[in-house]
Short mmCIF file of C-alpha atoms and ligand atoms in Angstrom, two decimals:
data_model
loop_
_atom_site.label_atom_id
_atom_site.label_comp_id
_atom_site.label_asym_id
_atom_site.label_seq_id
_atom_site.Cartn_x
_atom_site.Cartn_y
_atom_site.Cartn_z
CA MET A 1 32.68 66.92 9.56
CA ALA A 2 34.55 66.11 7.39
CA PRO A 3 35.02 62.22 7.77
CA HIS A 4 38.57 60.38 8.24
CA TYR A 5 38.00 58.71 5.82
CA ASP A 6 36.52 57.72 2.69
CA ALA A 7 36.86 54.12 3.50
CA VAL A 8 37.03 51.64 6.02
CA VAL A 9 37.32 48.47 4.50
CA VAL A 10 37.60 45.90 7.27
CA GLY A 11 39.23 43.03 6.37
CA ALA A 12 42.42 42.03 4.65
CA GLY A 13 41.95 39.18 2.42
CA PHE A 14 41.36 38.85 -0.58
CA GLY A 15 37.23 40.69 -0.94
CA GLY A 16 38.83 43.78 1.18
CA MET A 17 41.67 43.25 -1.98
CA GLY A 18 38.85 43.21 -4.42
CA ALA A 19 37.33 46.14 -3.01
CA GLY A 20 40.74 48.78 -2.23
CA ILE A 21 41.58 47.57 -5.65
CA GLU A 22 38.31 49.03 -6.29
CA LEU A 23 38.30 52.29 -3.91
CA ASP A 24 41.26 52.86 -5.70
CA ARG A 25 39.80 52.80 -9.43
CA LEU A 26 36.52 55.22 -8.94
CA GLY A 27 38.62 57.96 -7.47
CA LEU A 28 38.20 56.80 -3.10
CA ARG A 29 41.53 56.76 -3.19
CA ASP A 30 41.46 57.66 1.28
CA PHE A 31 41.12 54.48 2.78
CA VAL A 32 41.91 51.67 5.42
CA ILE A 33 41.93 47.65 5.71
CA LEU A 34 41.80 46.97 8.91
CA GLU A 35 42.59 43.34 9.79
CA ARG A 36 42.27 41.70 13.37
CA GLU A 37 45.52 39.61 11.93
CA SER A 38 49.30 40.22 11.94
CA ASP A 39 49.24 40.05 7.77
CA LEU A 40 47.93 40.24 5.03
CA GLY A 41 45.46 36.39 2.78
CA GLY A 42 42.91 36.04 4.93
CA THR A 43 42.05 31.62 4.92
CA TRP A 44 45.34 32.28 3.53
CA HIS A 45 46.96 33.57 5.74
CA VAL A 46 45.27 31.69 8.90
CA ASN A 47 45.63 28.98 7.78
CA ARG A 48 48.70 26.50 7.84
CA TYR A 49 47.37 23.21 8.09
CA PRO A 50 49.83 20.81 5.96
CA GLY A 51 48.88 18.98 3.06
CA LEU A 52 46.24 23.05 1.85
CA ALA A 53 45.91 23.67 -1.63
CA VAL A 54 43.01 25.17 -2.81
CA ASP A 55 40.36 23.45 -3.77
CA ILE A 56 39.71 25.07 -7.32
CA ALA A 57 41.94 25.04 -10.38
CA SER A 58 44.12 27.66 -10.01
CA VAL A 59 42.98 29.42 -13.42
CA THR A 60 39.80 30.50 -11.58
CA TYR A 61 40.63 30.99 -8.28
CA SER A 62 43.02 34.64 -8.36
CA TYR A 63 41.59 37.65 -9.71
CA SER A 64 40.66 37.41 -13.60
CA PHE A 65 42.73 40.90 -14.42
CA GLU A 66 45.73 39.36 -12.08
CA PRO A 67 46.09 36.21 -13.89
CA ASN A 68 49.72 34.45 -12.29
CA PRO A 69 51.46 32.27 -14.56
CA HIS A 70 53.87 30.52 -11.70
CA TRP A 71 51.06 28.11 -10.18
CA SER A 72 53.23 25.52 -9.60
CA ARG A 73 50.35 22.39 -9.72
CA LEU A 74 47.09 22.83 -10.64
CA PHE A 75 45.71 23.10 -7.66
CA ALA A 76 48.25 25.83 -5.70
CA PRO A 77 49.58 24.89 -2.75
CA GLY A 78 48.51 26.83 0.48
CA ALA A 79 50.61 28.99 0.96
CA GLU A 80 51.68 29.89 -2.67
CA LEU A 81 48.35 31.71 -2.91
CA LYS A 82 49.81 33.32 -0.04
CA ARG A 83 52.56 34.15 -1.57
CA TYR A 84 49.63 35.49 -4.49
CA ALA A 85 47.41 38.22 -2.13
CA GLU A 86 51.28 39.66 -0.71
CA HIS A 87 51.80 40.20 -4.31
CA VAL A 88 48.50 41.78 -5.27
CA ALA A 89 48.40 43.63 -2.36
CA ASP A 90 52.12 45.07 -3.44
CA LYS A 91 51.05 45.71 -6.68
CA TYR A 92 48.11 47.80 -6.11
CA ASP A 93 49.76 49.59 -3.41
CA LEU A 94 47.42 47.75 -0.88
CA ARG A 95 49.70 46.85 1.39
CA ARG A 96 50.05 51.42 3.01
CA ARG A 97 46.29 51.52 4.01
CA MET A 98 46.47 48.05 5.46
CA ARG A 99 46.46 48.19 9.47
CA PHE A 100 46.76 44.81 10.73
CA ASP A 101 46.23 43.83 14.72
CA THR A 102 43.06 45.91 14.68
CA VAL A 103 40.61 43.70 15.47
CA VAL A 104 37.22 46.24 14.07
CA GLU A 105 34.26 46.27 17.44
CA GLY A 106 31.01 47.42 15.44
CA ALA A 107 30.69 50.58 13.54
CA ARG A 108 27.46 52.39 13.97
CA TRP A 109 25.13 54.90 10.71
CA ASP A 110 25.53 58.91 11.97
CA ALA A 111 22.94 59.70 10.08
CA GLU A 112 23.50 63.55 11.44
CA HIS A 113 27.20 64.11 9.78
CA HIS A 114 26.29 60.77 6.70
CA ARG A 115 29.03 58.66 7.98
CA TRP A 116 30.27 55.71 10.20
CA VAL A 117 31.27 55.16 13.09
CA VAL A 118 33.81 52.34 13.26
CA THR A 119 35.63 51.39 16.77
CA ILE A 120 38.37 49.63 16.88
CA GLN A 121 39.18 47.47 19.75
CA GLY A 122 41.32 49.80 22.92
CA GLY A 123 38.76 52.55 22.42
CA GLU A 124 40.13 54.01 18.83
CA VAL A 125 37.62 55.54 16.87
CA LEU A 126 37.58 56.30 12.83
CA THR A 127 35.06 57.92 10.51
CA ALA A 128 34.49 57.12 7.05
CA ARG A 129 31.66 58.03 4.09
CA TYR A 130 31.74 54.62 3.40
CA LEU A 131 32.64 51.16 4.75
CA ALA A 132 33.02 48.10 3.82
CA THR A 133 32.93 44.48 6.06
CA ALA A 134 35.45 41.62 4.04
CA THR A 135 34.85 39.04 6.93
CA GLY A 136 35.19 35.75 5.89
CA PHE A 137 32.61 33.79 4.89
CA LEU A 138 34.72 30.33 7.12
CA SER A 139 36.81 33.07 9.79
CA GLN A 140 35.17 31.85 12.60
CA PRO A 141 37.25 29.19 13.34
CA TYR A 142 34.12 26.24 15.97
CA THR A 143 34.65 24.54 18.45
CA PRO A 144 32.34 22.32 19.23
CA PRO A 145 31.66 22.67 23.54
CA PHE A 146 32.81 18.17 24.25
CA PRO A 147 32.52 17.97 28.09
CA GLY A 148 36.18 17.73 28.96
CA ILE A 149 38.27 19.21 26.64
CA ASP A 150 39.49 21.26 28.81
CA THR A 151 40.85 19.39 30.78
CA PHE A 152 42.95 17.52 27.67
CA ALA A 153 46.48 16.76 29.44
CA GLY A 154 47.98 16.85 25.46
CA LYS A 155 48.29 19.11 22.37
CA ILE A 156 45.58 20.55 21.40
CA ILE A 157 45.27 21.70 17.68
CA HIS A 158 42.17 23.77 15.54
CA THR A 159 42.75 23.53 12.76
CA THR A 160 43.04 27.80 11.63
CA ALA A 161 45.71 28.05 14.57
CA TRP A 162 48.54 25.46 13.30
CA ASP A 163 51.83 25.90 14.99
CA ASP A 164 53.98 24.56 12.84
CA GLY A 165 56.60 23.76 16.22
CA TYR A 166 55.15 20.76 16.32
CA ASP A 167 56.44 17.65 15.73
CA LEU A 168 53.86 15.60 14.92
CA THR A 169 56.36 11.99 14.63
CA GLY A 170 55.11 9.73 17.63
CA ARG A 171 51.88 10.74 18.09
CA ARG A 172 48.90 9.38 18.66
CA ALA A 173 46.99 11.42 17.12
CA ALA A 174 42.87 12.20 16.10
CA VAL A 175 41.34 14.10 13.89
CA ILE A 176 37.76 15.35 14.88
CA GLY A 177 36.39 17.02 11.63
CA THR A 178 35.69 15.10 8.29
CA GLY A 179 35.23 17.86 6.40
CA ALA A 180 37.31 19.20 3.37
CA THR A 181 39.78 20.86 5.74
CA ALA A 182 40.19 16.59 7.29
CA VAL A 183 40.24 16.00 4.28
CA GLN A 184 43.63 17.49 2.66
CA LEU A 185 45.14 17.01 6.41
CA VAL A 186 44.65 13.12 7.74
CA PRO A 187 47.08 12.08 4.80
CA GLU A 188 49.77 14.38 6.20
CA VAL A 189 48.95 12.79 9.47
CA ALA A 190 48.69 9.69 9.13
CA ARG A 191 51.84 9.98 7.60
CA LYS A 192 53.73 10.68 11.02
CA ALA A 193 51.42 10.28 13.62
CA ALA A 194 51.90 6.61 15.15
CA GLU A 195 48.52 5.65 15.21
CA LEU A 196 45.09 8.18 14.70
CA THR A 197 42.19 8.08 15.89
CA VAL A 198 39.67 9.92 12.52
CA PHE A 199 36.45 11.56 15.34
CA GLN A 200 33.62 10.96 11.93
CA ARG A 201 30.02 12.22 12.02
CA THR A 202 28.72 13.38 8.92
CA PRO A 203 30.72 11.87 6.00
CA ILE A 204 32.21 13.51 2.75
CA TRP A 205 31.67 13.11 -0.37
CA VAL A 206 35.02 12.90 -2.38
CA VAL A 207 35.92 12.76 -6.55
CA PRO A 208 39.38 12.36 -6.98
CA LYS A 209 41.17 15.06 -7.24
CA ILE A 210 43.28 15.47 -11.11
CA ASP A 211 46.21 17.30 -10.13
CA VAL A 212 48.78 17.76 -11.92
CA ALA A 213 52.61 20.33 -12.01
CA ILE A 214 52.35 22.64 -14.52
CA PRO A 215 55.70 22.53 -16.06
CA PRO A 216 58.23 25.18 -15.91
CA ALA A 217 57.32 25.88 -19.99
CA VAL A 218 54.03 25.97 -19.81
CA GLN A 219 53.68 28.34 -17.11
CA LYS A 220 56.40 30.22 -19.27
CA VAL A 221 53.61 29.96 -22.23
CA PHE A 222 51.31 31.53 -19.10
CA ASP A 223 53.80 34.34 -18.67
CA ARG A 224 54.52 35.30 -22.97
CA VAL A 225 51.52 34.60 -24.75
CA PRO A 226 48.61 34.94 -21.69
CA LEU A 227 45.82 35.21 -23.37
CA THR A 228 46.19 30.89 -23.19
CA GLN A 229 46.28 31.02 -19.66
CA LYS A 230 42.67 33.06 -20.45
CA ALA A 231 41.65 29.36 -22.43
CA ALA A 232 42.34 27.60 -19.67
CA ARG A 233 40.56 29.33 -17.26
CA LEU A 234 37.05 29.44 -19.36
CA VAL A 235 37.98 26.28 -19.55
CA ASN A 236 38.38 24.62 -15.47
CA THR A 237 35.54 27.61 -14.68
CA THR A 238 32.95 26.57 -17.55
CA MET A 239 33.22 24.02 -16.63
CA LEU A 240 33.23 24.35 -12.48
CA GLU A 241 29.36 26.29 -13.85
CA ALA A 242 28.08 23.07 -15.20
CA LEU A 243 28.72 21.76 -11.90
CA MET A 244 26.29 24.33 -10.24
CA VAL A 245 24.45 25.41 -12.65
CA ILE A 246 23.12 22.37 -13.00
CA GLY A 247 23.88 19.73 -10.75
CA VAL A 248 23.16 22.11 -8.03
CA LEU A 249 20.96 24.06 -8.65
CA HIS A 250 18.50 23.11 -11.36
CA TYR A 251 18.53 19.13 -9.40
CA ARG A 252 15.00 19.16 -9.87
CA GLU A 253 15.45 18.39 -13.14
CA ALA A 254 19.23 17.41 -13.80
CA LYS A 255 19.59 14.55 -11.52
CA PRO A 256 20.72 12.03 -13.07
CA LEU A 257 23.88 14.31 -13.36
CA ASN A 258 23.63 15.42 -9.74
CA ARG A 259 23.36 11.33 -9.40
CA GLY A 260 26.73 10.76 -11.64
CA ALA A 261 28.98 12.06 -9.45
CA GLY A 262 27.80 10.38 -6.77
CA VAL A 263 28.31 7.12 -8.07
CA LEU A 264 31.67 8.40 -9.39
CA ALA A 265 32.75 9.43 -5.94
CA LYS A 266 31.47 5.62 -5.06
CA VAL A 267 33.64 3.98 -7.58
CA HIS A 268 36.87 6.20 -5.42
CA LEU A 269 35.87 5.79 -2.53
CA ARG A 270 35.70 1.29 -3.91
CA ALA A 271 38.50 1.69 -6.14
CA GLN A 272 41.21 2.75 -2.71
CA VAL A 273 39.17 1.48 0.29
CA ARG A 274 39.68 -2.18 1.06
CA ASP A 275 38.05 -3.28 4.24
CA ALA A 276 33.82 -3.50 3.77
CA ASP A 277 33.01 -2.17 6.99
CA THR A 278 35.26 1.07 6.18
CA ARG A 279 34.05 2.33 3.37
CA ARG A 280 30.12 1.38 4.49
CA LYS A 281 31.65 4.86 6.31
CA LEU A 282 32.51 6.61 4.23
CA THR A 283 29.48 7.17 2.49
CA PRO A 284 27.25 9.23 2.69
CA HIS A 285 23.61 9.08 3.00
CA TYR A 286 22.37 12.28 1.70
CA ASP A 287 22.99 13.71 -1.70
CA PHE A 288 25.58 14.93 -3.47
CA GLY A 289 26.11 19.56 -3.23
CA CYS A 290 24.48 20.21 0.22
CA LYS A 291 27.23 19.70 0.82
CA ARG A 292 31.22 21.58 -0.32
CA PRO A 293 31.93 17.93 -2.08
CA THR A 294 35.61 17.58 -2.30
CA PHE A 295 37.66 15.85 -4.04
CA SER A 296 41.55 13.44 -3.53
CA ASN A 297 43.43 10.99 -4.35
CA THR A 298 45.15 9.98 -0.84
CA TYR A 299 41.91 10.71 1.58
CA PHE A 300 40.24 6.95 1.73
CA ARG A 301 42.89 4.95 1.07
CA THR A 302 45.00 7.03 4.04
CA PHE A 303 42.14 4.15 6.08
CA ASN A 304 44.60 0.87 4.49
CA ARG A 305 47.09 1.69 6.44
CA PRO A 306 47.55 0.22 9.31
CA ASN A 307 48.49 3.26 12.21
CA VAL A 308 44.79 4.63 11.35
CA ARG A 309 41.08 4.24 12.71
CA LEU A 310 38.05 5.46 11.87
CA GLU A 311 35.75 5.78 15.18
CA THR A 312 31.64 6.62 13.97
CA ASN A 313 30.84 5.91 17.85
CA SER A 314 29.04 9.94 19.39
CA ILE A 315 31.99 11.40 21.90
CA GLU A 316 30.83 11.28 24.90
CA ARG A 317 33.33 13.60 26.58
CA ILE A 318 36.95 14.15 26.07
CA GLU A 319 39.87 13.58 29.48
CA PRO A 320 42.54 13.91 29.89
CA ASP A 321 44.14 11.20 27.46
CA GLY A 322 41.73 10.34 25.12
CA ILE A 323 38.56 10.46 24.19
CA VAL A 324 35.49 9.18 25.74
CA THR A 325 32.70 7.25 22.77
CA ALA A 326 29.80 7.03 23.69
CA ASP A 327 29.87 3.00 23.75
CA GLY A 328 31.64 3.50 26.63
CA HIS A 329 35.93 2.93 24.84
CA LYS A 330 37.89 5.58 24.90
CA THR A 331 40.67 5.75 22.89
CA GLU A 332 44.10 7.23 24.12
CA ILE A 333 45.23 10.01 21.99
CA ASP A 334 48.26 12.57 23.14
CA THR A 335 47.41 15.16 20.14
CA LEU A 336 44.01 16.57 19.47
CA ILE A 337 43.29 17.54 16.12
CA LEU A 338 40.37 19.60 15.97
CA ALA A 339 39.68 20.08 12.08
CA THR A 340 35.42 21.27 12.85
CA GLY A 341 34.97 24.10 10.77
CA PHE A 342 33.78 27.49 11.12
CA ASN A 343 30.80 29.23 12.92
CA LEU A 344 28.66 30.89 10.19
CA TRP A 345 25.49 31.31 11.68
CA ASP A 346 25.89 32.40 15.17
CA VAL A 347 28.51 34.76 15.13
CA ASN A 348 29.45 35.55 12.05
CA PHE A 349 26.83 37.34 9.14
CA PRO A 350 27.73 40.69 9.84
CA ALA A 351 31.54 39.08 12.07
CA ILE A 352 31.14 42.93 13.98
CA GLU A 353 27.96 45.28 15.05
CA ILE A 354 27.18 46.98 13.02
CA ILE A 355 23.96 49.94 13.41
CA GLY A 356 22.37 52.04 10.18
CA ARG A 357 19.42 54.09 10.19
CA ASP A 358 17.54 54.86 12.82
CA GLY A 359 19.60 51.74 15.44
CA VAL A 360 18.41 49.32 13.16
CA ASN A 361 21.10 46.15 14.27
CA LEU A 362 21.89 44.30 11.39
CA GLY A 363 22.65 40.93 13.46
CA LYS A 364 19.41 41.62 14.67
CA PHE A 365 17.86 42.60 11.80
CA TRP A 366 18.58 39.49 9.74
CA ARG A 367 18.07 36.78 12.75
CA ASP A 368 14.70 37.54 13.91
CA ASN A 369 13.51 38.13 9.37
CA ARG A 370 15.53 36.22 7.19
CA PHE A 371 19.17 36.41 5.77
CA GLN A 372 19.21 38.83 2.80
CA ALA A 373 21.00 41.19 1.13
CA TYR A 374 20.00 42.67 -2.57
CA GLU A 375 22.06 41.81 -4.89
CA GLY A 376 23.99 39.93 -2.03
CA ILE A 377 25.71 43.55 -1.12
CA THR A 378 23.40 46.27 -0.19
CA VAL A 379 21.20 45.88 2.72
CA PRO A 380 17.97 48.70 3.26
CA LYS A 381 18.20 50.60 6.24
CA PHE A 382 21.95 50.74 6.15
CA PRO A 383 23.15 53.23 4.05
CA ASN A 384 26.93 53.57 2.61
CA PHE A 385 27.49 50.48 3.63
CA LEU A 386 28.20 47.71 1.77
CA SER A 387 28.60 43.64 2.78
CA LEU A 388 30.80 41.87 1.04
CA ASN A 389 30.74 38.30 2.75
CA SER A 390 25.89 38.37 2.56
CA PRO A 391 23.58 35.45 2.04
CA TYR A 392 22.72 35.07 -0.91
CA SER A 393 26.06 36.68 -2.13
CA TYR A 394 27.91 33.37 -2.96
CA SER A 395 28.16 33.08 -6.45
CA GLY A 396 29.81 30.24 -8.73
CA LEU A 397 32.45 28.30 -7.12
CA SER A 398 35.62 29.63 -7.01
CA TYR A 399 35.37 32.89 -4.25
CA PHE A 400 36.66 35.01 -6.79
CA THR A 401 34.07 35.18 -8.78
CA THR A 402 31.61 36.97 -5.93
CA ILE A 403 34.12 38.77 -5.33
CA GLU A 404 35.01 40.40 -8.68
CA ALA A 405 30.57 40.28 -8.81
CA GLN A 406 30.96 42.94 -6.46
CA MET A 407 33.44 45.73 -7.70
CA LYS A 408 31.29 45.66 -10.92
CA HIS A 409 28.17 46.49 -8.28
CA MET A 410 30.46 49.21 -6.89
CA GLY A 411 31.78 50.27 -10.36
CA ARG A 412 27.98 50.87 -11.64
CA LEU A 413 26.86 52.19 -7.69
CA PHE A 414 29.61 54.35 -6.85
CA GLY A 415 29.72 55.42 -10.93
CA GLU A 416 25.97 56.44 -10.50
CA MET A 417 26.31 58.46 -7.71
CA PHE A 418 28.88 60.46 -8.72
CA ARG A 419 27.19 61.48 -11.95
CA ARG A 420 24.62 63.05 -9.87
CA ASP A 421 26.73 64.37 -7.76
CA ALA A 422 25.78 62.07 -4.70
CA GLN A 423 28.24 61.11 -1.27
CA VAL A 424 25.06 58.95 -0.49
CA PHE A 425 23.27 56.31 -0.94
CA GLU A 426 20.92 53.22 0.72
CA VAL A 427 19.28 50.57 -1.14
CA THR A 428 15.51 50.55 -0.95
CA GLU A 429 12.80 47.94 0.90
CA ARG A 430 11.15 47.08 -2.73
CA ALA A 431 14.37 46.52 -4.70
CA ASN A 432 15.55 44.22 -1.63
CA THR A 433 12.38 42.57 -1.73
CA GLU A 434 12.42 41.51 -4.86
CA PHE A 435 16.03 40.20 -4.91
CA LEU A 436 15.35 38.52 -2.61
CA ASP A 437 11.60 36.88 -3.88
CA ARG A 438 13.59 36.14 -7.26
CA VAL A 439 16.70 33.58 -5.19
CA THR A 440 13.91 31.91 -2.55
CA GLU A 441 12.35 30.77 -5.69
CA LYS A 442 14.59 29.93 -7.59
CA LEU A 443 16.41 27.69 -4.68
CA GLY A 444 12.81 26.16 -4.42
CA SER A 445 14.51 23.28 -7.75
CA SER A 446 18.29 23.62 -5.71
CA VAL A 447 19.26 20.41 -3.91
CA PHE A 448 18.72 22.11 -1.52
CA TYR A 449 15.49 21.89 -1.10
CA GLU A 450 15.13 19.54 -3.40
CA GLY A 451 17.46 16.28 -2.32
CA GLN A 452 17.50 14.94 0.88
CA CYS A 453 20.39 16.64 2.84
CA SER A 454 18.30 16.77 6.46
CA THR A 455 21.42 14.21 7.53
CA ALA A 456 24.42 16.15 5.78
CA HIS A 457 24.07 18.72 8.89
CA SER A 458 25.41 20.52 5.92
CA TYR A 459 27.22 24.81 6.81
CA TYR A 460 24.83 26.33 3.61
CA PHE A 461 22.24 25.74 5.97
CA ASN A 462 21.30 28.06 8.39
CA GLN A 463 19.33 27.73 11.84
CA HIS A 464 15.82 28.09 10.31
CA GLY A 465 16.82 25.61 8.32
CA GLU A 466 17.47 27.96 4.61
CA ALA A 467 20.11 27.26 2.23
CA ALA A 468 20.73 30.80 2.58
CA LEU A 469 24.90 31.22 2.01
CA LEU A 470 24.76 30.10 -2.89
CA ARG A 471 23.45 33.31 -4.94
CA PRO A 472 20.94 30.71 -7.19
CA THR A 473 22.47 32.29 -10.77
CA SER A 474 25.39 31.69 -12.64
CA THR A 475 28.13 33.17 -12.92
CA LEU A 476 27.75 34.43 -15.71
CA ASN A 477 23.94 36.67 -14.94
CA ALA A 478 25.35 37.74 -11.35
CA HIS A 479 28.10 39.61 -13.20
CA ARG A 480 25.94 40.92 -15.74
CA GLU A 481 23.47 42.11 -12.94
CA ALA A 482 25.82 43.48 -11.48
CA VAL A 483 26.65 45.80 -14.12
CA SER A 484 22.97 46.31 -15.84
CA PHE A 485 20.85 46.60 -11.84
CA PRO A 486 18.05 49.06 -12.57
CA LEU A 487 20.04 52.21 -10.71
CA GLU A 488 15.98 53.00 -9.20
CA ASP A 489 16.82 50.61 -6.97
CA TYR A 490 18.78 52.53 -5.00
CA THR A 491 17.95 56.08 -3.49
CA TYR A 492 21.44 58.59 -3.47
CA ALA A 493 20.75 61.54 -1.58
CA THR A 494 23.51 64.54 -1.03
CA ALA A 495 25.81 64.77 2.20
P1 NAP B 501 33.42 21.99 8.06
O1 NAP B 501 33.24 21.51 6.35
O2 NAP B 501 32.98 22.74 8.20
O3 NAP B 501 33.79 20.46 8.55
C1 NAP B 501 33.38 20.52 9.99
C2 NAP B 501 34.16 19.04 10.09
O4 NAP B 501 33.55 19.41 11.75
C3 NAP B 501 32.97 18.45 9.75
O5 NAP B 501 32.97 16.73 10.03
C4 NAP B 501 31.63 17.55 11.01
O6 NAP B 501 30.97 17.16 11.65
C5 NAP B 501 32.59 18.12 12.43
N1 NAP B 501 32.48 18.19 12.96
C6 NAP B 501 31.69 19.33 13.60
N2 NAP B 501 31.11 19.49 15.31
C7 NAP B 501 31.00 18.31 15.73
C8 NAP B 501 30.97 17.15 16.89
N3 NAP B 501 30.91 17.89 18.24
N4 NAP B 501 31.11 16.15 16.87
C9 NAP B 501 32.03 15.76 16.52
N5 NAP B 501 31.98 16.21 14.70
C10 NAP B 501 32.31 18.03 14.34
O7 NAP B 501 35.02 22.14 8.10
P2 NAP B 501 36.13 21.81 7.68
O8 NAP B 501 36.25 20.91 6.94
O9 NAP B 501 37.12 23.20 8.07
O10 NAP B 501 36.07 23.77 6.04
C11 NAP B 501 34.81 24.23 5.70
C12 NAP B 501 34.90 24.79 4.33
O11 NAP B 501 35.88 25.54 3.34
C13 NAP B 501 34.67 23.78 2.98
O12 NAP B 501 33.94 23.83 3.39
C14 NAP B 501 35.60 24.78 2.17
O13 NAP B 501 34.56 25.53 1.63
C15 NAP B 501 36.11 25.73 2.79
N6 NAP B 501 37.75 24.63 2.70
C16 NAP B 501 38.03 24.93 1.55
C17 NAP B 501 39.39 24.01 0.80
C18 NAP B 501 40.61 24.78 0.10
O14 NAP B 501 39.51 25.20 -0.99
N7 NAP B 501 40.90 24.08 0.19
C19 NAP B 501 40.25 23.38 2.35
C20 NAP B 501 39.15 23.23 3.38
C21 NAP B 501 37.99 23.79 3.24
P3 NAP B 501 29.78 16.87 11.34
O15 NAP B 501 28.81 17.27 9.47
O16 NAP B 501 28.31 15.84 11.24
O17 NAP B 501 28.53 18.41 11.26
#
């Protein structure tokens, strides 16, 4: 029985689109991309809050094979990323393969027919030879279970569900959370609201953002002489790489560099915030890099404004008209903005139920054993399955380096499978274990294990205290391995 499709891809963000482009290149043209949202773009479709912009320079935060010479700024605003995603979908003929408002419930490997059986909410069932999940790392919004939140009589907005029609002018607003999202959003809210209280549990490291508009003349040069933009990308990527590899992964050997970044952030804070007590509260007490650091020239100085207050007492409950903190103080508000991030380790990894060979449930396997994936992409007992958002898959700081390494991995794997005239692949237990042992050992010298991260509340760590998100290697190395991993790390069979 032939499956409906060559492949089902779950997720129409940049990861899923990268997988689609690679499937096309491999000649597996009959695929469908299923997307729960109403449009493509993933993160850049869902997030529309004021102030949204990339925090990796746009020359690097884009596909290397599809440069965009028209970024308006060094760090492009979110809307430009969404337009770029649309451009890529059109240029690579992906849009007609996408189905929106389609919630995938689960997928099960049918060993008899060598295919994946994918169940969609509403009861529809699709089958495919290959399954690729590109459901994102930061795609399951998190709302903390604050007592009384259901009784709040005003407006509640999670940053992933921004209400474009809601006017903040004159409001008494609260922002809960001080992660990268809040750092971008808080200055924008402060500008409009009559009063803003920022509820902080853990301060974040913030360094200056060197952001400039890219003049039309430079855009023209990028357009006419693509090599110039390639050079800019190389310079930027090299800087990010140094930060990641030396400052984060080789923390044991390069503590001074990491400390230097912390000093820079403290000088930035000193220069921007007048009140000493506020500065003290905004100073992190964990090492730089334990949590994704962020860039901003406007976040700290927002706390100088007379209409902005930083609240560091923990939230006890929410009442219809305000937030009560542990000291008994009530902050009266009419607008509650939740910049409380995402749940990675409970409801993601995987985002849908995936049942492999012998009835093995991927989510249960990861939780009962350890989170793991060979080269951050395949898992034993899950034939013909590419898990694009895997533990230990994220390499470098720009997500595009991960996406393109995975596309290369797909190219080598499928190329070998086709050469053997096979249709079914599965990574071996041995190769997977060796990879897990290797990354575990390498992470030993990273800031996550050598640094002081216990008070960071970082989503890099899972429920077992393991920093199982980042692949502890340079992106150069990840890309090299993607095109040279031992072919015998997989078994190949005919369908
Ligand atoms: P986040 O970093 O997970 O931050 C969530 C915030 O909510 C934290 O400050 C957290 O405090 C707080 N929080 C959670 N539960 C709480 C509770 N019960 N009480 C009080 N506070 C609570 O999420 P995010 O800011 O959305 O950013 C997530 C990631 O998205 C970033 O690290 C970055 O990778 C990405 N991002 C990128 C961009 C960009 O590229 N432009 C922009 C925004 C986000 P604790 O720290 O104490 O847990």
